[in-house]
Amino acid sequence: MGKNLILGYLTMTVCLTVQCMVVSLLLRILVALEIRGLIRPTLIRASFLLVTVMLIMSAGNLLQVALWAGLYCSLGEFHDFTTAFYHSVVNFATLGYGDIVLSARWRLLGALEAINGVLMFGLTTGFLYTVLRALMQRAWDDRLDQVRLTEKSST
């Protein structure tokens, strides 16, 4: 059990580092776009921005799934990466199909991966919400500014 916990927590740490790097990269890109005035809260632009952020964050999640799959292969649990990756996606997403399972020796890793997946999906969701909230605040502020200008010009 000790090896499971050590390997699991180390892998979870690497996964969190990966997701933090993805968030950091996205923040830098979003700030650069904002400085250039390229972020506008229109329906199409906001939708495009949110979809792009979602896809990049999902790519970060899939990279983490690949890390877990690589761990399983290195431990001899799977002989091909495709099966290990499938098993890892099922664990990470907490689907728990049970059609492919780890050996008794390493089965605790599957539970740790599921915990890791919940936490990383939470981080992904939180970041998406933060971007959406910023877009909504911008749209709200822009609309209020328009109303105030209209009121000033009519008086």
Coordinates of C-alpha atoms in Angstrom, one line a residue:
M1 CA 0.0 0.0 0.0
G2 CA 2.9 2.4 0.7
K3 CA 4.2 2.2 -2.8
N4 CA 0.7 2.9 -4.2
L5 CA 0.4 6.0 -2.1
I6 CA 3.9 7.3 -2.9
L7 CA 3.5 6.7 -6.6
G8 CA 0.0 8.0 -6.6
Y9 CA 0.8 11.2 -4.7
L10 CA 3.8 11.8 -6.9
T11 CA 1.7 11.4 -10.0
M12 CA -1.0 13.6 -8.6
T13 CA 1.6 16.3 -7.9
V14 CA 2.9 16.1 -11.4
C15 CA -0.7 16.3 -12.7
L16 CA -1.4 19.4 -10.6
T17 CA 1.8 21.0 -11.9
V18 CA 0.8 20.3 -15.5
Q19 CA -2.7 21.8 -14.9
C20 CA -1.2 24.8 -13.2
M21 CA 1.2 25.3 -16.2
V22 CA -1.8 25.2 -18.5
V23 CA -3.7 27.7 -16.4
S24 CA -0.7 30.0 -16.2
L25 CA -0.2 29.8 -20.0
L26 CA -3.9 30.6 -20.6
L27 CA -3.8 33.5 -18.2
R28 CA -0.8 35.0 -20.0
I29 CA -2.5 34.6 -23.3
L30 CA -5.8 36.1 -22.0
V31 CA -4.0 39.0 -20.4
A32 CA -2.1 39.7 -23.7
L33 CA -5.3 39.5 -25.7
E34 CA -7.0 41.9 -23.2
I35 CA -4.1 44.4 -23.4
R36 CA -4.5 44.4 -27.2
G37 CA -8.2 44.9 -26.8
L38 CA -9.0 41.7 -28.6
I39 CA -11.4 40.3 -26.0
R40 CA -15.0 41.5 -26.6
P41 CA -18.0 40.1 -24.9
T42 CA -20.1 39.5 -28.0
L43 CA -21.9 36.2 -28.3
I44 CA -19.6 34.8 -31.0
R45 CA -16.3 36.0 -29.6
A46 CA -17.2 34.9 -26.0
S47 CA -18.3 31.5 -27.3
F48 CA -15.2 31.1 -29.3
L49 CA -13.0 32.1 -26.3
L50 CA -14.8 29.7 -23.9
V51 CA -14.6 26.8 -26.4
T52 CA -10.9 27.5 -26.9
V53 CA -10.2 27.7 -23.2
M54 CA -12.2 24.5 -22.7
L55 CA -10.3 22.6 -25.4
I56 CA -6.9 23.7 -24.0
M57 CA -7.9 22.8 -20.5
S58 CA -9.2 19.4 -21.7
A59 CA -5.9 18.9 -23.5
G60 CA -4.2 19.4 -20.2
N61 CA -6.5 16.8 -18.6
L62 CA -5.7 14.4 -21.4
L63 CA -2.0 14.9 -20.9
Q64 CA -2.5 13.9 -17.2
V65 CA -4.5 10.8 -18.3
A66 CA -1.5 10.0 -20.5
L67 CA 0.9 10.4 -17.5
W68 CA -1.2 7.9 -15.5
A69 CA -1.3 5.5 -18.5
G70 CA 2.4 5.7 -18.8
L71 CA 2.8 4.9 -15.1
Y72 CA 0.5 1.8 -15.5
C73 CA 2.6 0.7 -18.5
S74 CA 5.9 1.2 -16.6
L75 CA 4.5 -0.9 -13.7
G76 CA 3.7 -3.7 -16.2
E77 CA -0.1 -3.4 -15.7
F78 CA -0.7 -3.0 -19.4
H79 CA 1.4 -4.0 -22.4
D80 CA 0.0 -1.5 -24.8
F81 CA -0.5 2.2 -24.2
T82 CA -3.9 2.3 -25.9
T83 CA -5.4 0.0 -23.3
A84 CA -3.6 1.8 -20.5
F85 CA -4.9 5.2 -21.8
Y86 CA -8.5 3.9 -22.1
H87 CA -8.3 2.5 -18.5
S88 CA -6.9 5.8 -17.3
V89 CA -9.6 7.9 -19.0
V90 CA -12.2 5.7 -17.3
N91 CA -10.5 6.2 -13.9
F92 CA -9.7 9.9 -14.3
A93 CA -13.3 10.7 -15.3
T94 CA -14.6 8.5 -12.4
L95 CA -16.7 6.4 -14.8
G96 CA -15.6 3.1 -13.3
Y97 CA -16.7 0.8 -16.0
G98 CA -14.8 -2.1 -14.5
D99 CA -14.2 -3.8 -17.8
I100 CA -10.4 -3.4 -17.3
V101 CA -9.0 -3.4 -13.8
L102 CA -5.6 -3.1 -12.2
S103 CA -4.0 -6.0 -10.4
A104 CA -4.6 -6.3 -6.7
R105 CA -1.0 -5.0 -6.1
W106 CA -1.7 -1.6 -7.8
R107 CA -5.5 -1.2 -7.6
L108 CA -5.2 1.7 -5.1
L109 CA -3.6 3.7 -7.9
G110 CA -7.0 3.6 -9.7
A111 CA -8.7 5.2 -6.8
L112 CA -6.0 7.9 -6.5
E113 CA -6.3 8.6 -10.2
A114 CA -10.1 9.1 -9.7
I115 CA -9.5 11.5 -6.9
N116 CA -7.0 13.3 -9.0
G117 CA -9.5 13.5 -11.9
V118 CA -12.2 15.0 -9.7
L119 CA -9.8 17.7 -8.5
M120 CA -8.4 18.5 -11.9
F121 CA -11.9 18.7 -13.5
G122 CA -12.8 21.0 -10.6
L123 CA -9.9 23.2 -11.5
T124 CA -10.8 23.2 -15.1
T125 CA -14.4 24.1 -14.3
G126 CA -13.3 26.8 -11.9
F127 CA -11.1 28.4 -14.5
L128 CA -13.8 28.2 -17.2
Y129 CA -16.2 29.9 -14.8
T130 CA -13.7 32.6 -14.0
V131 CA -13.3 33.4 -17.7
L132 CA -17.1 33.4 -18.2
R133 CA -17.6 35.6 -15.2
A134 CA -15.0 38.1 -16.5
L135 CA -16.8 38.2 -19.9
M136 CA -20.2 38.6 -18.2
Q137 CA -18.8 41.4 -16.0
R138 CA -17.3 43.1 -19.1
A139 CA -20.7 42.9 -21.0
W140 CA -22.5 44.2 -17.9
D141 CA -20.1 47.2 -17.5
D142 CA -20.2 48.0 -21.2
R143 CA -24.0 47.9 -21.3
L144 CA -24.2 50.2 -18.2
D145 CA -21.8 52.6 -19.8
Q146 CA -24.0 52.7 -22.9
V147 CA -27.1 53.4 -20.9
R148 CA -25.3 56.1 -18.9
L149 CA -24.1 57.8 -22.0
T150 CA -27.6 57.7 -23.5
E151 CA -29.0 59.2 -20.4
K152 CA -26.4 62.0 -20.3
S153 CA -26.9 62.9 -24.0
S154 CA -30.7 63.0 -23.6
T155 CA -30.5 65.5 -20.7

